[in-house]
PDB file of C-alpha atoms in Angstrom:
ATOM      1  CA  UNK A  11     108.436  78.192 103.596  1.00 34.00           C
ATOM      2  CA  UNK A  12     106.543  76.114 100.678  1.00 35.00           C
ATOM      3  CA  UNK A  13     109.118  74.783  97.938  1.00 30.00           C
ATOM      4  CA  UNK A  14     109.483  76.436  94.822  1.00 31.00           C
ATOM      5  CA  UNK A  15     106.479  75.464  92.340  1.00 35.00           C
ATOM      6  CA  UNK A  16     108.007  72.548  89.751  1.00 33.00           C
ATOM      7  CA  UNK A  17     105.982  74.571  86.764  1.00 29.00           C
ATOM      8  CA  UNK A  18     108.648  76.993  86.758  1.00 34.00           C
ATOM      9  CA  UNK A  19     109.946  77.062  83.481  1.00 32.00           C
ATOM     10  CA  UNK A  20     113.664  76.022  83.614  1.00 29.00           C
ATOM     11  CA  UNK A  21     114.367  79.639  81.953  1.00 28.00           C
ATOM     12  CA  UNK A  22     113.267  80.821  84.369  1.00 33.00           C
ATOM     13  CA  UNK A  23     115.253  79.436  86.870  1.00 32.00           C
ATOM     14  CA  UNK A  24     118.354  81.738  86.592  1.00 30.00           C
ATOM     15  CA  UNK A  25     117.263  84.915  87.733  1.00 34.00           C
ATOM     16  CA  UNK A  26     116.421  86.622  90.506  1.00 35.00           C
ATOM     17  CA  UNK A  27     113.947  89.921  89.929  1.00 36.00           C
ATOM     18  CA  UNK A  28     114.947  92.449  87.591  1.00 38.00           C
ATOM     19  CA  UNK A  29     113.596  95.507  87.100  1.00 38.00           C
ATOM     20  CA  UNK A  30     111.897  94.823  84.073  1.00 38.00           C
ATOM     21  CA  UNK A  31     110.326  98.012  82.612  1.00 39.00           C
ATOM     22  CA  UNK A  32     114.085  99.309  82.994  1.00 40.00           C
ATOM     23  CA  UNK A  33     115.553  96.460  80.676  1.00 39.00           C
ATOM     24  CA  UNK A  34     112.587  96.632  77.753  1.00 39.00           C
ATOM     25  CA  UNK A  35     113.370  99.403  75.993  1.00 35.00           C
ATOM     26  CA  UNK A  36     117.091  98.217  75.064  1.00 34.00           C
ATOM     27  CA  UNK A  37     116.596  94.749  74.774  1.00 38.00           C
ATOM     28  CA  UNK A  38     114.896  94.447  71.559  1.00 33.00           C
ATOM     29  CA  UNK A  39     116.611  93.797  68.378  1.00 38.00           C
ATOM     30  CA  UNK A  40     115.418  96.569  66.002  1.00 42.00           C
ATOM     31  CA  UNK A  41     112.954  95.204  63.744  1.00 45.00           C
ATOM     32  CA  UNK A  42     113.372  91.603  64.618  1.00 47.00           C
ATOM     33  CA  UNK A  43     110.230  90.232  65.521  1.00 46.00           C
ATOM     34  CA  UNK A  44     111.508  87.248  66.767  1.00 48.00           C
ATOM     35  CA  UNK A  45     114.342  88.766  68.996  1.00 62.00           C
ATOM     36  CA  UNK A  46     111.385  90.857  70.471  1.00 65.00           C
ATOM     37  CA  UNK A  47     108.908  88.135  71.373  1.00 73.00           C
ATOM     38  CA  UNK A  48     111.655  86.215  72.697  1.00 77.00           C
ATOM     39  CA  UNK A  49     112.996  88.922  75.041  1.00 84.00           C
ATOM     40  CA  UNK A  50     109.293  89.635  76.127  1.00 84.00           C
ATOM     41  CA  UNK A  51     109.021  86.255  77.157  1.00 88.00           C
ATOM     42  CA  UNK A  52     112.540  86.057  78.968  1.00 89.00           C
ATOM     43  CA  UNK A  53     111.478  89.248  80.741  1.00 88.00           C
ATOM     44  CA  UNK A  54     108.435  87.359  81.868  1.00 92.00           C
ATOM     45  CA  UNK A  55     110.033  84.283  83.117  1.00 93.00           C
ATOM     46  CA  UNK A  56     112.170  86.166  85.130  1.00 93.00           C
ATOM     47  CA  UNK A  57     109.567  88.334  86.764  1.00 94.00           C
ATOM     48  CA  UNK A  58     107.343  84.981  87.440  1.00 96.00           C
ATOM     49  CA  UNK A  59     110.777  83.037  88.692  1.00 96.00           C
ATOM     50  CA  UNK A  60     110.885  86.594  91.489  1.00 96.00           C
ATOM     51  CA  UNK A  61     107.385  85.981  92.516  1.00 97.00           C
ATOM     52  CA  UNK A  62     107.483  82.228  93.043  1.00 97.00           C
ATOM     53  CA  UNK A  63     110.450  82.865  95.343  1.00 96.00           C
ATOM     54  CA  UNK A  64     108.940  85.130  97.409  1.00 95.00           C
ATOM     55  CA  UNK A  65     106.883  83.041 100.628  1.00 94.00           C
ATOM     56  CA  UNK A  66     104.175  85.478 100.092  1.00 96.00           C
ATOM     57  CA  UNK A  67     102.793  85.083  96.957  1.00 97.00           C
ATOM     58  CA  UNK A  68     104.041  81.197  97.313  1.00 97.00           C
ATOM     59  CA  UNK A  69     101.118  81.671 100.052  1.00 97.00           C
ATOM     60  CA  UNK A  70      98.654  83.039  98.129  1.00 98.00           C
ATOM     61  CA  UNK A  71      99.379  80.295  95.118  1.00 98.00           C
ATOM     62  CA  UNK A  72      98.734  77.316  97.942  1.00 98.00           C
ATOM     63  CA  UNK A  73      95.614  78.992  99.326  1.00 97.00           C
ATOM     64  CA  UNK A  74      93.847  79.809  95.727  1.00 98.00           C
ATOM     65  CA  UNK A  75      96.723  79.011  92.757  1.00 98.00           C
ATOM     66  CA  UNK A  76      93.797  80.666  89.945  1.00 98.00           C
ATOM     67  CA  UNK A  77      93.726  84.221  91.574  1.00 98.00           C
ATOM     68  CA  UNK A  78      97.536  84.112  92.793  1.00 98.00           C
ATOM     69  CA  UNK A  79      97.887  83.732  88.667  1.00 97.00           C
ATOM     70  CA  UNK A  80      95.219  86.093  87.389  1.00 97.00           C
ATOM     71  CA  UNK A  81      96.585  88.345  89.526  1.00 98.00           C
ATOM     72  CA  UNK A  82     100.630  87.548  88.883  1.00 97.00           C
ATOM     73  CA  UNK A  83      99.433  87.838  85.096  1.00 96.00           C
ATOM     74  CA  UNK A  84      98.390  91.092  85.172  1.00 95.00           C
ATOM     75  CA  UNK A  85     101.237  92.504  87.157  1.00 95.00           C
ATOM     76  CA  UNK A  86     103.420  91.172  84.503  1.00 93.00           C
ATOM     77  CA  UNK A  87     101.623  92.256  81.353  1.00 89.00           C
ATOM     78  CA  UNK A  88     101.437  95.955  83.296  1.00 87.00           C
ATOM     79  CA  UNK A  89     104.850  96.230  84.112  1.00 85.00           C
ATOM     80  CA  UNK A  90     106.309  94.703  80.741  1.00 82.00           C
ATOM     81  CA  UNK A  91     104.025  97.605  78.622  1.00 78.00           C
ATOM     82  CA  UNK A  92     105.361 100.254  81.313  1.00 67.00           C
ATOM     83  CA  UNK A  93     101.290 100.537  81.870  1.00 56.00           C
ATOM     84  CA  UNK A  94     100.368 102.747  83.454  1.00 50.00           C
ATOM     85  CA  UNK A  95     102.194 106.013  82.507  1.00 52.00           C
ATOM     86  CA  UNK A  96     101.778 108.820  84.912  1.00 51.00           C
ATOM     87  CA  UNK A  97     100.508 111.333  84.093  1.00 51.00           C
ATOM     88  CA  UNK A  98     102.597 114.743  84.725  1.00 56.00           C
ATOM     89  CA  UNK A  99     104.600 114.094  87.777  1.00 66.00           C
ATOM     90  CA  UNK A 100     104.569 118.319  88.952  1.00 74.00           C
ATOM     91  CA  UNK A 101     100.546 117.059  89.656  1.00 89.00           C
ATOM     92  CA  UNK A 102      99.838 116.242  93.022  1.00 94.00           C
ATOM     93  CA  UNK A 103      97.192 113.190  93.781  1.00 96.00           C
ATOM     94  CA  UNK A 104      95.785 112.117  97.223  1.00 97.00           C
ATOM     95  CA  UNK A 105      93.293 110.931  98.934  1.00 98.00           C
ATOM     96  CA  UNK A 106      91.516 112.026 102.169  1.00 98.00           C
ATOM     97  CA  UNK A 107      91.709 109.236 104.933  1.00 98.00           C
ATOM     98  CA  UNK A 108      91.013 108.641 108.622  1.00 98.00           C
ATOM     99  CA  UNK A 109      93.761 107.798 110.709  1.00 98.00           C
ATOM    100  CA  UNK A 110      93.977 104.951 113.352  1.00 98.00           C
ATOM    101  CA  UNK A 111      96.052 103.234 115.522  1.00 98.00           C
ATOM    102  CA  UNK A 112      96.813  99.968 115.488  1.00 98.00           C
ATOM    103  CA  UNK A 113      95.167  97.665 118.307  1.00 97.00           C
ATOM    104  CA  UNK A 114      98.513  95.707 118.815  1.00 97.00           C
ATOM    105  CA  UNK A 115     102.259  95.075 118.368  1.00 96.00           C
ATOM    106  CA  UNK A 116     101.263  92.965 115.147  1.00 98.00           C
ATOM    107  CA  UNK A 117      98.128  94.368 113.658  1.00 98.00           C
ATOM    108  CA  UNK A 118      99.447  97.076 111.496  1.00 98.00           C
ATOM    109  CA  UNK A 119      97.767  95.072 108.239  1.00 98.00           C
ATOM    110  CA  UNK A 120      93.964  95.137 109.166  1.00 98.00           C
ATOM    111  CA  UNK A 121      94.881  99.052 110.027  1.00 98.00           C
ATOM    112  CA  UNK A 122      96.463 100.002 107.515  1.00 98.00           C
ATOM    113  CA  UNK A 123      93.596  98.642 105.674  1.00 98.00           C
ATOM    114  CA  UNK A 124      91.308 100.168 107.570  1.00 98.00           C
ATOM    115  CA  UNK A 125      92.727 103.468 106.657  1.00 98.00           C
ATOM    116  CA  UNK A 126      93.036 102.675 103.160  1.00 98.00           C
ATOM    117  CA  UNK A 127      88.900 101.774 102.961  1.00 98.00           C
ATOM    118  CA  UNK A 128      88.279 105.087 104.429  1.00 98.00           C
ATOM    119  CA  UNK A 129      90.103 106.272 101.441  1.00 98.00           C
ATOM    120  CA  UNK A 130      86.845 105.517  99.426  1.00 98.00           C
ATOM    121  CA  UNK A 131      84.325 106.012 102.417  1.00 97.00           C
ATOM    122  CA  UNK A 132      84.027 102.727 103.004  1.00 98.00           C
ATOM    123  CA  UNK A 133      84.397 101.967 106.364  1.00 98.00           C
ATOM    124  CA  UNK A 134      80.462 101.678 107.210  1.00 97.00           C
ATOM    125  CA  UNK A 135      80.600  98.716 105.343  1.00 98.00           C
ATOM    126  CA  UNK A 136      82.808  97.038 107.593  1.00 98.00           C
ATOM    127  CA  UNK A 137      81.212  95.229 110.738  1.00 98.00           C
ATOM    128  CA  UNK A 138      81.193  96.445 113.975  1.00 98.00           C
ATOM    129  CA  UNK A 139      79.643  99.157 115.913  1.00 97.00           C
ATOM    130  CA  UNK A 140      82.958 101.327 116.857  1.00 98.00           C
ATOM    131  CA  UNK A 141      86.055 101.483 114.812  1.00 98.00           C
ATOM    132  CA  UNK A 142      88.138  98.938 117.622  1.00 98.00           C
ATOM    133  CA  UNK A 143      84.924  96.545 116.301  1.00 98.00           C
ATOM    134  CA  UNK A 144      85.670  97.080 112.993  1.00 98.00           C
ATOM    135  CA  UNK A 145      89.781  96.553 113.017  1.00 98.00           C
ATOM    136  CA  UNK A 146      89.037  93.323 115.001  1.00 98.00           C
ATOM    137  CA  UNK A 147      86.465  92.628 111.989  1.00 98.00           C
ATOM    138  CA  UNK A 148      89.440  92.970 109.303  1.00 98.00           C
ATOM    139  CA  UNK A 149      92.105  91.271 111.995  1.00 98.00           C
ATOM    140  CA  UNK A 150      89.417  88.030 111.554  1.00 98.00           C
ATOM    141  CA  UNK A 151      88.862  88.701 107.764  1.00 98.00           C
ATOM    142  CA  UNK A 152      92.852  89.211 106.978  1.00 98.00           C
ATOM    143  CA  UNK A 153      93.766  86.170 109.478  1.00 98.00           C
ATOM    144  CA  UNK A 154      96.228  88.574 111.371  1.00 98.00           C
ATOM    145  CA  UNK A 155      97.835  86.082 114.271  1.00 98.00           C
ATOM    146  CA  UNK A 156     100.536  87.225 116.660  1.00 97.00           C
ATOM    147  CA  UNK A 157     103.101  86.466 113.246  1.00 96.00           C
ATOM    148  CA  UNK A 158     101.253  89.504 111.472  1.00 97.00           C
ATOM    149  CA  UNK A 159      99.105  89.547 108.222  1.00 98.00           C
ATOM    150  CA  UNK A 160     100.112  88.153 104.683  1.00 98.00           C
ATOM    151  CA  UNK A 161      99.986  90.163 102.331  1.00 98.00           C
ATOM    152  CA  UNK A 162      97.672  88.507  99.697  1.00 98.00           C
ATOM    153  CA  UNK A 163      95.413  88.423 102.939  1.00 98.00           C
ATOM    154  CA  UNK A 164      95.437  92.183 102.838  1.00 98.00           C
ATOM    155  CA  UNK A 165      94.924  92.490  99.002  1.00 98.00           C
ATOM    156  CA  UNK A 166      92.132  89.864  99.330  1.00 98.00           C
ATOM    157  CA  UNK A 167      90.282  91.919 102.117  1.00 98.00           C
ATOM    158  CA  UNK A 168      90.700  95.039 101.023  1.00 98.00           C
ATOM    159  CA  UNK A 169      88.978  93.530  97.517  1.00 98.00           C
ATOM    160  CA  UNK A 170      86.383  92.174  99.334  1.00 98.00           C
ATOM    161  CA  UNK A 171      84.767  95.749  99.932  1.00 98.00           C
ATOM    162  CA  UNK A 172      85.352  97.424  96.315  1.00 97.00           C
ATOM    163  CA  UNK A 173      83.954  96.291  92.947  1.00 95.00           C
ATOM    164  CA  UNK A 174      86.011  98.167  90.888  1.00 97.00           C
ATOM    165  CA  UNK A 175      89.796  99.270  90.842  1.00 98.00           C
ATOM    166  CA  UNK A 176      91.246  96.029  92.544  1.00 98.00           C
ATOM    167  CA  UNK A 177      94.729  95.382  94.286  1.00 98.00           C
ATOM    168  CA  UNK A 178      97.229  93.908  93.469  1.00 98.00           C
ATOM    169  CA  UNK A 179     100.667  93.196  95.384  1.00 98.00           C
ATOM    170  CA  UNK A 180     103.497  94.239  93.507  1.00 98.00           C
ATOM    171  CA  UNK A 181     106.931  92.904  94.444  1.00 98.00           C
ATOM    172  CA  UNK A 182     109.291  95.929  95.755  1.00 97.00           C
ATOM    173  CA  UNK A 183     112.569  94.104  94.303  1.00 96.00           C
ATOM    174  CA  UNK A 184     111.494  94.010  90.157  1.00 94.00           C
ATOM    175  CA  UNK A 185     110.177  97.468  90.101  1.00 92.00           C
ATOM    176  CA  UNK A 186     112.161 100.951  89.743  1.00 93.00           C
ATOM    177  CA  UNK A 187     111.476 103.474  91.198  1.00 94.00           C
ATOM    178  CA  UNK A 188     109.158 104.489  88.110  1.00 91.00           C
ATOM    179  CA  UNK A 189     107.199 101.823  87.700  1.00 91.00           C
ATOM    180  CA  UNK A 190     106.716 102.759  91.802  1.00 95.00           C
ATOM    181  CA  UNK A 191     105.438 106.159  90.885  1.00 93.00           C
ATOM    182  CA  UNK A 192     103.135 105.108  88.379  1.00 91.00           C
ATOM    183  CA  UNK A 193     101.204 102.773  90.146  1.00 94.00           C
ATOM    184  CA  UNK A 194     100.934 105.749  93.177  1.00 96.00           C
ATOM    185  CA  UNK A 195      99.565 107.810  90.946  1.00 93.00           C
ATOM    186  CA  UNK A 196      97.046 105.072  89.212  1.00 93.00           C
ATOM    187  CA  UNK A 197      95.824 104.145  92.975  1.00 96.00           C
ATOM    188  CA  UNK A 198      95.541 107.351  94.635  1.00 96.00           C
ATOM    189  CA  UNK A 199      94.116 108.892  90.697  1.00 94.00           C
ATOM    190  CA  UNK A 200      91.031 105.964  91.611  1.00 96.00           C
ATOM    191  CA  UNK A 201      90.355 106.533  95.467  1.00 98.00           C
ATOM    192  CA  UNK A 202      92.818 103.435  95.926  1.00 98.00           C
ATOM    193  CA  UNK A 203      95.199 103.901  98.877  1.00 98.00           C
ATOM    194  CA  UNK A 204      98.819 102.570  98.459  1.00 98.00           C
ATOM    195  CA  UNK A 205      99.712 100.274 101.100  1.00 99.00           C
ATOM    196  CA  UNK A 206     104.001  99.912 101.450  1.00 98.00           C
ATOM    197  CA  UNK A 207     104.594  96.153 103.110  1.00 98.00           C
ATOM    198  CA  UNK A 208     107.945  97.814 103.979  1.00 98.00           C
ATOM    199  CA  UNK A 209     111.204  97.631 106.537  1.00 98.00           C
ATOM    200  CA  UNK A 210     111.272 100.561 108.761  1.00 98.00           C
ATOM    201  CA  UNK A 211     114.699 100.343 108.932  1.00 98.00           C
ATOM    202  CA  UNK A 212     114.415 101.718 105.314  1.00 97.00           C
ATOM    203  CA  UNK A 213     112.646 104.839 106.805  1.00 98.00           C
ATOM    204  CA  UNK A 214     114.406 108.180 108.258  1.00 98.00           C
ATOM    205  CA  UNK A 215     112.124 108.648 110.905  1.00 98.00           C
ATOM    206  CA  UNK A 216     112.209 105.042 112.401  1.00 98.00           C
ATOM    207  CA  UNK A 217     115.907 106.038 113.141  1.00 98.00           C
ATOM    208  CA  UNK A 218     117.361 102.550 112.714  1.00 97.00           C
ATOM    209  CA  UNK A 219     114.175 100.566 114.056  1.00 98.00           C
ATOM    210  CA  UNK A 220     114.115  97.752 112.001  1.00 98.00           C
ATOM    211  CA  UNK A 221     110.597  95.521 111.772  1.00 97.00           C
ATOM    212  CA  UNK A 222     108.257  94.726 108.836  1.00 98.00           C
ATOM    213  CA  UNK A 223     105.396  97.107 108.456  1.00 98.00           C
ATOM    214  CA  UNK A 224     102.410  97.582 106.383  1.00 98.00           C
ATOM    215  CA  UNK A 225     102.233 102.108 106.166  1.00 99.00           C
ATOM    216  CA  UNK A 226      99.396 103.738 104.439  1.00 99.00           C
ATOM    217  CA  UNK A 227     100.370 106.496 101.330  1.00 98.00           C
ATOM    218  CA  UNK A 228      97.605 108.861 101.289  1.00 98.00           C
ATOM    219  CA  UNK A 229      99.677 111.060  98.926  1.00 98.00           C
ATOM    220  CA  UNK A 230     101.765 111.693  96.027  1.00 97.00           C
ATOM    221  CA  UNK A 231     103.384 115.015  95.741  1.00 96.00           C
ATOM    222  CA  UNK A 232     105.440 115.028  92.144  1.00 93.00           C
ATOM    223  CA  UNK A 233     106.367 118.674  92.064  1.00 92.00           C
ATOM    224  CA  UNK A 234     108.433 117.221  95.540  1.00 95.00           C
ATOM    225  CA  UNK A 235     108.737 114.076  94.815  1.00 95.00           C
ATOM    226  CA  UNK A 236     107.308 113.411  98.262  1.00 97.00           C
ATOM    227  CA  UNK A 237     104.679 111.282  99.383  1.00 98.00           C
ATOM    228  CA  UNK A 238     102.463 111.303 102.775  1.00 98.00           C
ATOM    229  CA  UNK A 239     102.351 108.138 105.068  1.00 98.00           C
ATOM    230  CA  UNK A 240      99.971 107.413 107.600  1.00 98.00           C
ATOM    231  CA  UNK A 241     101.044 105.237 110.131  1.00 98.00           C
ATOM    232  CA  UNK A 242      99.221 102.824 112.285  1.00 98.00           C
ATOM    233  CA  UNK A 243     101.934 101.771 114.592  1.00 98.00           C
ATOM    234  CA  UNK A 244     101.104 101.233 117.957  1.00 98.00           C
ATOM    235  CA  UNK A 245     104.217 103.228 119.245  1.00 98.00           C
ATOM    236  CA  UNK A 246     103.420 106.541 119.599  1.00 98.00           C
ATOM    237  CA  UNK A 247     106.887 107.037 118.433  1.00 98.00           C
ATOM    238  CA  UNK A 248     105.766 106.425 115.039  1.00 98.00           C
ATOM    239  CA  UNK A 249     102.431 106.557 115.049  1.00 98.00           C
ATOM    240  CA  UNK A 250     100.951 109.243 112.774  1.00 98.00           C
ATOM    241  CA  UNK A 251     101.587 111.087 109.080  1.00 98.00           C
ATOM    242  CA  UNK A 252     104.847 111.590 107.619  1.00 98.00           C
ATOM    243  CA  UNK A 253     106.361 113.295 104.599  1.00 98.00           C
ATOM    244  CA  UNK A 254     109.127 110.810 103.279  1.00 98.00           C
ATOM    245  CA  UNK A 255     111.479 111.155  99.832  1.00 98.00           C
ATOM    246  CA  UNK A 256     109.348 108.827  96.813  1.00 97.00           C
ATOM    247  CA  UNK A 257     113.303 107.324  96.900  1.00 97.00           C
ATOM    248  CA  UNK A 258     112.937 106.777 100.558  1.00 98.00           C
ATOM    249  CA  UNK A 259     109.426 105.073 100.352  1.00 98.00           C
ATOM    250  CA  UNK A 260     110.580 103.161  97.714  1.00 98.00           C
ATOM    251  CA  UNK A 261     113.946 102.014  98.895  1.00 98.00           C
ATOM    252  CA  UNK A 262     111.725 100.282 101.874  1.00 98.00           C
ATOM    253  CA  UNK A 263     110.437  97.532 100.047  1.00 98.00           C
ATOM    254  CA  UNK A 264     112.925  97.805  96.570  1.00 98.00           C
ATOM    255  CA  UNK A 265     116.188  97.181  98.921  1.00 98.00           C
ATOM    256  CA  UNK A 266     114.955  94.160 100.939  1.00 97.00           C
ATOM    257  CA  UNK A 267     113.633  90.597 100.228  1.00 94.00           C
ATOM    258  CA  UNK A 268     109.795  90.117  99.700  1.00 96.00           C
ATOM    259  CA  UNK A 269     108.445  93.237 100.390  1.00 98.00           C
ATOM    260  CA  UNK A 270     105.717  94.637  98.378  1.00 98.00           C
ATOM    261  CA  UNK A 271     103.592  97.468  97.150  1.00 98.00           C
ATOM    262  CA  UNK A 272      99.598  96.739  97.979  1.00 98.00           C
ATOM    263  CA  UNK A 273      97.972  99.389  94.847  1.00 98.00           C
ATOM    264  CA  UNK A 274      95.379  99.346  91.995  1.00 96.00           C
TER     265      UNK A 274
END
């Protein structure tokens, strides 16, 4: 793992991620401008101190340190404002998505992205003649080895084929399970498939299987508070859609270390 970056601020050394959205409405002094600005800023030291602990975005920072912070910039300014706010959560928003299998044990990130792309029909614009061609083309593109796929790899990819309604990688640990909704609905509301970097172990039907994953959402259901997973694993066991609990999805990347949520 690369050491902690020294620009840390040193308030921002003493916490590990906090749900922030869930601490900004109470922490203000009432009309104390100061008290508020200050907090604000606290909140945001703490969310930058989560992300600079986390090996994947420490990643991302060494491989291009201006778009690890554009993107770590807007991610905090978002989740600070509570932006954005769902719309009415007994809506239902999806997108329509071709399933695939993954072409290995460890290439569950160029599928899932694969799936996600077709989201937007935008799988002709990836290479290859047949869609084994094409996963191999986003395998190369993501720099999937037998260790799997990082996740700003993904994010960076799956950019590389839109112009509009980028992702961002949003760490599982400082969100609630609100903040998880909102950005479902604000991907899936723009044609932008959620992608859950999660544990499986967090996940009924993996019955105890425990493994990092990268699982397509191709749906939000808020009148259930369900959402729809496609799966890429290569086990047939697991392979293919699934209606989970939102608190289930969520608890797969909010209850373990460095796992994230790839959305708009």
């Amino acid at each position: 793992m690369l050491t902690r970056r020294n620009f840390l601020r040193s308030s921002a050394a003493t916490a590990a991620a906090v749900a922030v959205s869930s601490l900004a409405p109470t922490a203000f002094a009432a009309g104390n401008p100061v008290s508020e600005d200050a907090t604000l800023e606290s909140l945001r030291d703490q969310l930058r101190t989560a992300y600079f602990e986390s090996e994947e975005f420490q990643q991302h920072y060494a491989a291009d340190p201006e778009d690890a912070m554009e993107m770590l910039d807007g991610i905090i300014e978002r989740q600070i404002s509570g932006y954005p706010v769902a719309a009415a959560y007994d809506e239902t928003y999806s997108v329509s998505t071709t399933l695939v299998q993954q072409l290995n044990s460890y290439s569950c990130g160029p599928a899932s992205g694969y799936i996600a792309i077709s989201g937007w029909n935008g799988t002709g614009s990836i290479s290859g003649t047949t869609t084994t061609g094409k996963l191999q083309t986003l395998a190369n593109s993501m720099g999937t080895t037998t260790d799997g796929t990082f996740v700003y790899r993904v994010r960076n990819t799956l950019n590389s084929y839109v112009s509009t309604y980028p992702y961002s990688y949003y760490l599982g640990s400082s969100m609630t399970q609100t903040d998880f909704c909102n950005y479902l609905v604000r991907s899936l509301g723009c044609s932008r498939a959620p992608i859950l970097h999660a544990r499986t172990q967090g996940l009924s039907y993996y019955n105890g299987h425990s493994s990092g994953h990268y699982i397509t959402i191709t749906q939000f259901n808020g009148t259930t508070m369900n959402v729809r997973l496609n799966d890429p694993n290569s086990s047939n066991t697991y392979y293919g859609t699934h209606t989970v609990s939102v608190a289930e999805a969520f608890a797969a990347i909010h209850n373990y270390s460095d796992r994230y949520l790839i959305a708009y």
